[in-house]
PDB file of C-alpha atoms and ligand atoms in Angstrom:
ATOM      1  CA  MET A 266     -72.452  -2.582 147.443  1.00  0.00           C
ATOM      2  CA  HIS A 267     -69.966  -3.306 149.958  1.00  0.00           C
ATOM      3  CA  ASN A 268     -68.656  -5.779 146.869  1.00  0.00           C
ATOM      4  CA  ILE A 269     -68.346  -2.634 144.868  1.00  0.00           C
ATOM      5  CA  SER A 270     -66.530  -0.840 147.376  1.00  0.00           C
ATOM      6  CA  PHE A 271     -63.898  -3.650 147.945  1.00  0.00           C
ATOM      7  CA  PHE A 272     -63.564  -4.025 144.414  1.00  0.00           C
ATOM      8  CA  SER A 273     -62.923  -0.300 143.527  1.00  0.00           C
ATOM      9  CA  ILE A 274     -60.080  -0.158 146.863  1.00  0.00           C
ATOM     10  CA  SER A 275     -58.598  -3.218 145.332  1.00  0.00           C
ATOM     11  CA  LEU A 276     -58.182  -1.602 142.361  1.00  0.00           C
ATOM     12  CA  CYS A 277     -56.949   1.592 143.645  1.00  0.00           C
ATOM     13  CA  CYS A 278     -54.323  -0.151 145.741  1.00  0.00           C
ATOM     14  CA  CYS A 279     -52.732  -1.893 142.403  1.00  0.00           C
ATOM     15  CA  PHE A 280     -52.604   1.511 141.339  1.00  0.00           C
ATOM     16  CA  ILE A 281     -50.540   2.458 143.929  1.00  0.00           C
ATOM     17  CA  PHE A 282     -48.483  -0.379 143.596  1.00  0.00           C
ATOM     18  CA  LEU A 283     -48.013   0.371 139.783  1.00  0.00           C
ATOM     19  CA  ILE A 284     -46.533   3.735 140.499  1.00  0.00           C
ATOM     20  CA  ILE A 285     -43.784   2.377 142.533  1.00  0.00           C
ATOM     21  CA  PRO A 286     -40.568   3.309 140.711  1.00  0.00           C
ATOM     22  CA  HIS A 287     -39.303  -0.143 138.866  1.00  0.00           C
ATOM     23  CA  GLU A 288     -35.836   1.083 138.668  1.00  0.00           C
ATOM     24  CA  ASN A 289     -33.399  -1.062 140.903  1.00  0.00           C
ATOM     25  CA  PHE A 290     -36.163  -3.823 141.411  1.00  0.00           C
ATOM     26  CA  SER A 291     -34.159  -6.726 142.548  1.00  0.00           C
ATOM     27  CA  LYS A 292     -32.737  -4.263 145.319  1.00  0.00           C
ATOM     28  CA  ILE A 293     -35.919  -3.076 146.515  1.00  0.00           C
ATOM     29  CA  THR A 294     -37.397  -6.553 146.496  1.00  0.00           C
ATOM     30  CA  ALA A 295     -34.506  -7.591 148.647  1.00  0.00           C
ATOM     31  CA  ILE A 296     -34.575  -4.160 150.757  1.00  0.00           C
ATOM     32  CA  SER A 297     -38.697  -4.831 151.503  1.00  0.00           C
ATOM     33  CA  VAL A 298     -38.689  -8.231 153.124  1.00  0.00           C
ATOM     34  CA  ASP A 299     -36.433  -6.310 155.775  1.00  0.00           C
ATOM     35  CA  ILE A 300     -38.879  -3.507 155.751  1.00  0.00           C
ATOM     36  CA  ILE A 301     -41.608  -5.922 156.379  1.00  0.00           C
ATOM     37  CA  ASN A 302     -39.633  -7.648 159.392  1.00  0.00           C
ATOM     38  CA  GLN A 303     -38.473  -4.016 160.959  1.00  0.00           C
ATOM     39  CA  THR A 304     -41.690  -2.870 160.705  1.00  0.00           C
ATOM     40  CA  CYS A 305     -43.335  -5.679 162.029  1.00  0.00           C
ATOM     41  CA  LYS A 306     -40.502  -5.699 165.030  1.00  0.00           C
ATOM     42  CA  LYS A 307     -41.190  -1.994 165.391  1.00  0.00           C
ATOM     43  CA  CYS A 308     -44.686  -2.656 166.145  1.00  0.00           C
ATOM     44  CA  ALA A 309     -44.549  -5.318 168.257  1.00  0.00           C
ATOM     45  CA  ASP A 310     -41.713  -3.518 170.326  1.00  0.00           C
ATOM     46  CA  GLU A 311     -44.183  -0.470 171.303  1.00  0.00           C
ATOM     47  CA  SER A 312     -47.361  -3.014 171.866  1.00  0.00           C
ATOM     48  CA  HIS A 313     -47.660  -5.938 173.954  1.00  0.00           C
ATOM     49  CA  VAL A 314     -51.053  -6.960 172.052  1.00  0.00           C
ATOM     50  CA  PHE A 315     -49.188  -6.761 168.552  1.00  0.00           C
ATOM     51  CA  SER A 316     -48.297 -10.042 166.873  1.00  0.00           C
ATOM     52  CA  TYR A 317     -45.109 -10.037 165.218  1.00  0.00           C
ATOM     53  CA  ASN A 318     -45.848 -13.779 163.845  1.00  0.00           C
ATOM     54  CA  LEU A 319     -48.966 -12.477 162.254  1.00  0.00           C
ATOM     55  CA  CYS A 320     -47.617  -9.297 161.082  1.00  0.00           C
ATOM     56  CA  THR A 321     -44.793 -10.923 159.058  1.00  0.00           C
ATOM     57  CA  THR A 322     -46.931 -13.799 157.998  1.00  0.00           C
ATOM     58  CA  SER A 323     -49.640 -11.650 156.764  1.00  0.00           C
ATOM     59  CA  LEU A 324     -47.861  -9.426 154.981  1.00  0.00           C
ATOM     60  CA  GLN A 325     -45.267 -11.670 153.609  1.00  0.00           C
ATOM     61  CA  ALA A 326     -47.862 -13.917 152.172  1.00  0.00           C
ATOM     62  CA  VAL A 327     -48.994 -10.855 149.687  1.00  0.00           C
ATOM     63  CA  PRO A 328     -46.573 -10.832 146.625  1.00  0.00           C
ATOM     64  CA  VAL A 329     -46.864  -7.512 146.136  1.00  0.00           C
ATOM     65  CA  SER A 330     -46.098  -6.176 149.540  1.00  0.00           C
ATOM     66  CA  HIS A 331     -42.457  -7.068 148.564  1.00  0.00           C
ATOM     67  CA  VAL A 332     -42.199  -3.795 146.587  1.00  0.00           C
ATOM     68  CA  ALA A 333     -44.221  -1.924 148.846  1.00  0.00           C
ATOM     69  CA  ASN A 334     -42.925   1.130 151.088  1.00  0.00           C
ATOM     70  CA  LEU A 335     -44.465   1.671 154.590  1.00  0.00           C
ATOM     71  CA  GLN A 336     -47.793   3.382 152.841  1.00  0.00           C
ATOM     72  CA  GLY A 337     -48.228   0.266 150.721  1.00  0.00           C
ATOM     73  CA  LEU A 338     -47.395  -1.923 153.532  1.00  0.00           C
ATOM     74  CA  ALA A 339     -50.455  -0.137 155.909  1.00  0.00           C
ATOM     75  CA  LEU A 340     -52.786  -0.699 152.843  1.00  0.00           C
ATOM     76  CA  ILE A 341     -51.981  -4.019 152.164  1.00  0.00           C
ATOM     77  CA  ALA A 342     -52.873  -4.609 156.069  1.00  0.00           C
ATOM     78  CA  MET A 343     -56.382  -2.733 155.417  1.00  0.00           C
ATOM     79  CA  GLU A 344     -57.025  -4.687 152.564  1.00  0.00           C
ATOM     80  CA  LEU A 345     -56.734  -8.101 154.135  1.00  0.00           C
ATOM     81  CA  ALA A 346     -58.316  -6.690 156.991  1.00  0.00           C
ATOM     82  CA  LEU A 347     -61.401  -5.881 154.533  1.00  0.00           C
ATOM     83  CA  ASN A 348     -61.120  -8.761 152.991  1.00  0.00           C
ATOM     84  CA  ASN A 349     -60.790 -11.141 156.533  1.00  0.00           C
ATOM     85  CA  ALA A 350     -63.898  -8.885 157.377  1.00  0.00           C
ATOM     86  CA  THR A 351     -66.043  -9.751 154.293  1.00  0.00           C
ATOM     87  CA  LYS A 352     -65.245 -13.556 154.845  1.00  0.00           C
ATOM     88  CA  THR A 353     -66.185 -13.474 158.717  1.00  0.00           C
ATOM     89  CA  LEU A 354     -69.744 -11.244 157.825  1.00  0.00           C
ATOM     90  CA  LEU A 355     -70.417 -14.365 155.510  1.00  0.00           C
ATOM     91  CA  ILE A 356     -69.196 -16.824 158.403  1.00  0.00           C
ATOM     92  CA  ILE A 357     -71.794 -14.753 160.831  1.00  0.00           C
ATOM     93  CA  LYS A 358     -74.790 -15.610 158.286  1.00  0.00           C
ATOM     94  CA  ASN A 359     -73.893 -18.843 158.006  1.00  0.00           C
ATOM     95  CA  LEU A 360     -74.007 -19.460 161.477  1.00  0.00           C
ATOM     96  CA  LEU A 361     -77.293 -17.974 162.100  1.00  0.00           C
ATOM     97  CA  THR A 362     -78.932 -19.434 158.965  1.00  0.00           C
ATOM     98  CA  SER A 363     -77.717 -22.566 159.262  1.00  0.00           C
ATOM     99  CA  ASN A 364     -77.904 -23.885 163.054  1.00  0.00           C
ATOM    100  CA  GLU A 365     -80.939 -24.447 164.594  1.00  0.00           C
ATOM    101  CA  SER A 366     -79.691 -25.555 167.856  1.00  0.00           C
ATOM    102  CA  LEU A 367     -77.816 -22.027 168.560  1.00  0.00           C
ATOM    103  CA  ASP A 368     -78.538 -20.809 172.331  1.00  0.00           C
ATOM    104  CA  PRO A 369     -81.006 -17.553 171.917  1.00  0.00           C
ATOM    105  CA  PHE A 370     -78.270 -15.385 173.819  1.00  0.00           C
ATOM    106  CA  ALA A 371     -75.638 -16.513 171.023  1.00  0.00           C
ATOM    107  CA  VAL A 372     -78.128 -15.408 168.272  1.00  0.00           C
ATOM    108  CA  VAL A 373     -78.232 -11.834 169.996  1.00  0.00           C
ATOM    109  CA  CYS A 374     -74.281 -11.780 169.901  1.00  0.00           C
ATOM    110  CA  LEU A 375     -74.404 -12.789 166.338  1.00  0.00           C
ATOM    111  CA  LYS A 376     -76.505 -10.259 165.432  1.00  0.00           C
ATOM    112  CA  ASP A 377     -74.721  -7.944 167.055  1.00  0.00           C
ATOM    113  CA  CYS A 378     -71.638  -9.124 165.418  1.00  0.00           C
ATOM    114  CA  LEU A 379     -73.325  -8.898 161.941  1.00  0.00           C
ATOM    115  CA  GLN A 380     -74.067  -5.394 162.436  1.00  0.00           C
ATOM    116  CA  LEU A 381     -70.476  -4.668 164.077  1.00  0.00           C
ATOM    117  CA  TYR A 382     -68.655  -6.238 160.891  1.00  0.00           C
ATOM    118  CA  SER A 383     -70.894  -4.770 158.123  1.00  0.00           C
ATOM    119  CA  ASP A 384     -70.324  -1.081 159.858  1.00  0.00           C
ATOM    120  CA  GLY A 385     -66.860  -2.134 160.526  1.00  0.00           C
ATOM    121  CA  ILE A 386     -66.507  -2.561 156.550  1.00  0.00           C
ATOM    122  CA  THR A 387     -67.596   0.441 155.756  1.00  0.00           C
ATOM    123  CA  THR A 388     -65.463   2.146 158.455  1.00  0.00           C
ATOM    124  CA  LEU A 389     -62.395   0.358 156.939  1.00  0.00           C
ATOM    125  CA  VAL A 390     -63.171   1.893 153.616  1.00  0.00           C
ATOM    126  CA  ASP A 391     -63.177   5.205 155.133  1.00  0.00           C
ATOM    127  CA  ALA A 392     -59.722   4.477 156.507  1.00  0.00           C
ATOM    128  CA  VAL A 393     -58.155   3.583 153.467  1.00  0.00           C
ATOM    129  CA  GLU A 394     -59.745   6.927 151.870  1.00  0.00           C
ATOM    130  CA  ALA A 395     -58.125   8.908 154.653  1.00  0.00           C
ATOM    131  CA  PHE A 396     -55.162   6.901 154.102  1.00  0.00           C
ATOM    132  CA  LEU A 397     -54.667   7.755 150.662  1.00  0.00           C
ATOM    133  CA  GLY A 398     -55.253  11.328 151.194  1.00  0.00           C
ATOM    134  CA  GLU A 399     -52.744  11.360 154.124  1.00  0.00           C
ATOM    135  CA  HIS A 400     -55.597  12.054 156.994  1.00  0.00           C
ATOM    136  CA  TYR A 401     -53.756   9.783 159.350  1.00  0.00           C
ATOM    137  CA  ASP A 402     -55.203  11.186 162.308  1.00  0.00           C
ATOM    138  CA  ARG A 403     -58.588  10.096 160.545  1.00  0.00           C
ATOM    139  CA  ALA A 404     -57.260   6.943 159.240  1.00  0.00           C
ATOM    140  CA  ASN A 405     -56.205   6.515 163.031  1.00  0.00           C
ATOM    141  CA  LEU A 406     -59.683   6.887 164.168  1.00  0.00           C
ATOM    142  CA  TRP A 407     -61.527   4.638 162.093  1.00  0.00           C
ATOM    143  CA  LEU A 408     -58.905   2.077 162.309  1.00  0.00           C
ATOM    144  CA  SER A 409     -59.437   2.204 165.919  1.00  0.00           C
ATOM    145  CA  ALA A 410     -63.023   2.064 165.777  1.00  0.00           C
ATOM    146  CA  VAL A 411     -62.642  -1.316 163.966  1.00  0.00           C
ATOM    147  CA  MET A 412     -60.544  -2.577 166.559  1.00  0.00           C
ATOM    148  CA  GLU A 413     -63.187  -1.573 169.167  1.00  0.00           C
ATOM    149  CA  ALA A 414     -65.847  -3.356 167.099  1.00  0.00           C
ATOM    150  CA  SER A 415     -64.181  -6.923 166.865  1.00  0.00           C
ATOM    151  CA  ASN A 416     -63.543  -6.495 170.516  1.00  0.00           C
ATOM    152  CA  THR A 417     -66.989  -5.550 171.035  1.00  0.00           C
ATOM    153  CA  CYS A 418     -68.091  -8.812 168.976  1.00  0.00           C
ATOM    154  CA  GLU A 419     -65.737 -10.903 171.300  1.00  0.00           C
ATOM    155  CA  GLN A 420     -66.733  -9.683 174.538  1.00  0.00           C
ATOM    156  CA  GLY A 421     -70.663  -9.846 174.204  1.00  0.00           C
ATOM    157  CA  PHE A 422     -70.462 -13.717 174.117  1.00  0.00           C
ATOM    158  CA  LYS A 423     -68.586 -13.867 177.692  1.00  0.00           C
ATOM    159  CA  GLU A 424     -71.533 -11.686 178.743  1.00  0.00           C
ATOM    160  CA  LYS A 425     -74.015 -14.181 179.053  1.00  0.00           C
ATOM    161  CA  GLU A 426     -74.846 -14.856 183.208  1.00  0.00           C
ATOM    162  CA  GLY A 427     -73.150 -17.859 184.122  1.00  0.00           C
ATOM    163  CA  GLU A 428     -69.932 -18.984 182.460  1.00  0.00           C
ATOM    164  CA  GLY A 429     -70.531 -16.743 179.461  1.00  0.00           C
ATOM    165  CA  LEU A 430     -70.504 -18.440 176.066  1.00  0.00           C
ATOM    166  CA  LEU A 431     -67.886 -19.507 173.780  1.00  0.00           C
ATOM    167  CA  SER A 432     -67.119 -17.094 170.885  1.00  0.00           C
ATOM    168  CA  PRO A 433     -67.374 -18.810 167.565  1.00  0.00           C
ATOM    169  CA  LEU A 434     -65.350 -15.905 166.219  1.00  0.00           C
ATOM    170  CA  THR A 435     -62.088 -15.877 168.502  1.00  0.00           C
ATOM    171  CA  ASN A 436     -59.822 -16.275 165.535  1.00  0.00           C
ATOM    172  CA  GLU A 437     -61.916 -13.542 163.142  1.00  0.00           C
ATOM    173  CA  ASN A 438     -62.083 -11.218 166.032  1.00  0.00           C
ATOM    174  CA  TYR A 439     -58.156 -11.404 166.768  1.00  0.00           C
ATOM    175  CA  ASN A 440     -57.000 -11.502 162.812  1.00  0.00           C
ATOM    176  CA  LEU A 441     -59.322  -8.641 162.477  1.00  0.00           C
ATOM    177  CA  PHE A 442     -58.063  -6.555 165.066  1.00  0.00           C
ATOM    178  CA  GLN A 443     -54.239  -7.637 164.619  1.00  0.00           C
ATOM    179  CA  LEU A 444     -54.677  -6.515 160.869  1.00  0.00           C
ATOM    180  CA  CYS A 445     -56.168  -3.151 161.780  1.00  0.00           C
ATOM    181  CA  ASP A 446     -53.096  -2.771 164.322  1.00  0.00           C
ATOM    182  CA  ILE A 447     -50.991  -3.284 161.786  1.00  0.00           C
ATOM    183  CA  ALA A 448     -52.390  -0.104 159.888  1.00  0.00           C
ATOM    184  CA  LEU A 449     -52.737   1.530 162.842  1.00  0.00           C
ATOM    185  CA  CYS A 450     -48.905   1.060 163.898  1.00  0.00           C
ATOM    186  CA  ILE A 451     -47.484   2.318 160.296  1.00  0.00           C
ATOM    187  CA  SER A 452     -49.552   5.401 160.358  1.00  0.00           C
ATOM    188  CA  HIS A 453     -48.274   6.119 163.747  1.00  0.00           C
ATOM    189  CA  LEU A 454     -44.944   5.488 162.632  1.00  0.00           C
ATOM    190  CA  LEU A 455     -45.632   7.560 159.398  1.00  0.00           C
ATOM    191  CA  THR A 456     -46.683  10.369 161.574  1.00  0.00           C
ATOM    192  CA  SER A 457     -44.329  10.410 164.287  1.00  0.00           C
ATOM    193  CA  GLY A 458     -41.758  12.297 162.451  1.00  0.00           C
ATOM    194  CA  SER A 459     -39.479   9.376 162.571  1.00  0.00           C
ATOM    195  CA  THR A 460     -37.418   8.659 159.428  1.00  0.00           C
ATOM    196  CA  PHE A 461     -37.242   5.080 160.531  1.00  0.00           C
ATOM    197  CA  LEU A 462     -37.074   2.937 157.411  1.00  0.00           C
ATOM    198  CA  MET A 463     -38.614   5.411 154.904  1.00  0.00           C
ATOM    199  CA  ARG A 464     -35.677   5.558 152.939  1.00  0.00           C
ATOM    200  CA  SER A 465     -36.145   2.328 151.794  1.00  0.00           C
ATOM    201  CA  SER A 466     -33.399   2.931 148.725  1.00  0.00           C
ATOM    202  CA  ALA A 467     -30.759   3.065 150.893  1.00  0.00           C
ATOM    203  CA  THR A 468     -28.128   0.462 150.366  1.00  0.00           C
TER     204      THR A 468
HETATM  205  C1  LIG B  78     -38.177 -11.639 158.359  1.00  0.00           C
HETATM  206  O1  LIG B  78     -38.359 -12.804 159.473  1.00  0.00           O
HETATM  207  C2  LIG B  78     -38.946 -14.178 158.998  1.00  0.00           C
HETATM  208  C3  LIG B  78     -39.891 -14.830 159.408  1.00  0.00           C
HETATM  209  O2  LIG B  78     -39.876 -13.928 160.968  1.00  0.00           O
HETATM  210  C4  LIG B  78     -37.636 -14.772 158.558  1.00  0.00           C
HETATM  211  O3  LIG B  78     -37.977 -15.941 158.018  1.00  0.00           O
HETATM  212  C5  LIG B  78     -37.159 -13.983 157.637  1.00  0.00           C
HETATM  213  O4  LIG B  78     -35.592 -14.630 157.114  1.00  0.00           O
HETATM  214  C6  LIG B  78     -36.534 -12.782 157.941  1.00  0.00           C
HETATM  215  N1  LIG B  78     -36.050 -12.226 156.574  1.00  0.00           N
HETATM  216  C7  LIG B  78     -34.826 -11.204 156.820  1.00  0.00           C
HETATM  217  C8  LIG B  78     -34.655 -10.294 155.462  1.00  0.00           C
HETATM  218  O5  LIG B  78     -34.812 -10.843 157.709  1.00  0.00           O
HETATM  219  C1  LIG B  79     -57.469 -13.374 157.957  1.00  0.00           C
HETATM  220  O1  LIG B  79     -56.245 -13.019 158.100  1.00  0.00           O
HETATM  221  C2  LIG B  79     -55.456 -13.829 158.578  1.00  0.00           C
HETATM  222  C3  LIG B  79     -54.147 -12.939 159.097  1.00  0.00           C
HETATM  223  O2  LIG B  79     -53.762 -12.714 157.707  1.00  0.00           O
HETATM  224  C4  LIG B  79     -55.332 -15.038 157.804  1.00  0.00           C
HETATM  225  O3  LIG B  79     -54.443 -15.925 158.462  1.00  0.00           O
HETATM  226  C5  LIG B  79     -56.324 -15.697 157.621  1.00  0.00           C
HETATM  227  O4  LIG B  79     -56.394 -16.728 156.552  1.00  0.00           O
HETATM  228  C6  LIG B  79     -57.736 -14.621 156.983  1.00  0.00           C
HETATM  229  N1  LIG B  79     -58.888 -15.076 156.933  1.00  0.00           N
HETATM  230  C7  LIG B  79     -59.390 -14.905 155.973  1.00  0.00           C
HETATM  231  C8  LIG B  79     -60.935 -15.898 155.963  1.00  0.00           C
HETATM  232  O5  LIG B  79     -59.278 -14.323 154.847  1.00  0.00           O
HETATM  233  C1  LIG B  80     -74.369 -25.065 166.576  1.00  0.00           C
HETATM  234  O1  LIG B  80     -74.480 -24.354 167.993  1.00  0.00           O
HETATM  235  C2  LIG B  80     -73.914 -24.852 168.666  1.00  0.00           C
HETATM  236  C3  LIG B  80     -74.369 -24.427 170.224  1.00  0.00           C
HETATM  237  O2  LIG B  80     -74.157 -23.554 170.272  1.00  0.00           O
HETATM  238  C4  LIG B  80     -72.662 -25.580 168.771  1.00  0.00           C
HETATM  239  O3  LIG B  80     -72.285 -26.416 169.881  1.00  0.00           O
HETATM  240  C5  LIG B  80     -72.481 -26.428 167.468  1.00  0.00           C
HETATM  241  O4  LIG B  80     -71.253 -26.665 167.406  1.00  0.00           O
HETATM  242  C6  LIG B  80     -73.417 -25.275 166.265  1.00  0.00           C
HETATM  243  N1  LIG B  80     -73.162 -26.311 165.157  1.00  0.00           N
HETATM  244  C7  LIG B  80     -72.108 -25.626 163.694  1.00  0.00           C
HETATM  245  C8  LIG B  80     -72.694 -26.910 162.910  1.00  0.00           C
HETATM  246  O5  LIG B  80     -71.825 -24.589 163.894  1.00  0.00           O
END
């Protein structure tokens, strides 16, 4: 079921990109790399937890992002987040089924994370829908909820009495948090009334 929604989201995103005008293609391409860097820079300036490097490398790795506007970049970030979360769900399932030497506390944490990630995927789909409908406030709520879920998953392991446990999902939780933060920041930029980078056709 999640796969189906993910697929339809992908189609949806493709459609968005298709309707981006084609005139001045090379100029738009050149300017868009700039949009990625400048957007990531602006977001990093506003938040000390925001990773400029993850932002630029993630967005630049998606070829279609080079023809995207700000809305497109946010959708790409959310699609990457969905992709990430879907893969992480598999990682968690594998850890739970294939590792018999797991600490019982870790099993409880992993089961919590499993629930958090499967809810998180549904929430991300809701965020994309809200975003497409330009309900940015609602999109922000959903995105923040997913970021909180990644934190909750990560913190769970530390709560074991004594020294806590090392989380096996630190990178996954970090990536999901950061990818959602990209979309959240762009959503703020779009609603702050700032005209920052809104006119990508400027020379
Ligand atoms: C964008 O940033 C990347 C890495 O931070 C850099 O390699 C690239 O030259 C930058 N591109 C532009 C157009 O500023
Ligand atoms: C998750 O996203 C990060 C950042 O874009 C990327 O480096 C990583 O490869 C992704 N992981 C998966 C499993 O897709
Ligand atoms: C299995 O779990 C133990 C204890 O948490 C850990 O040390 C080990 O690396 C895990 N093995 C695999 C294959 O994930």
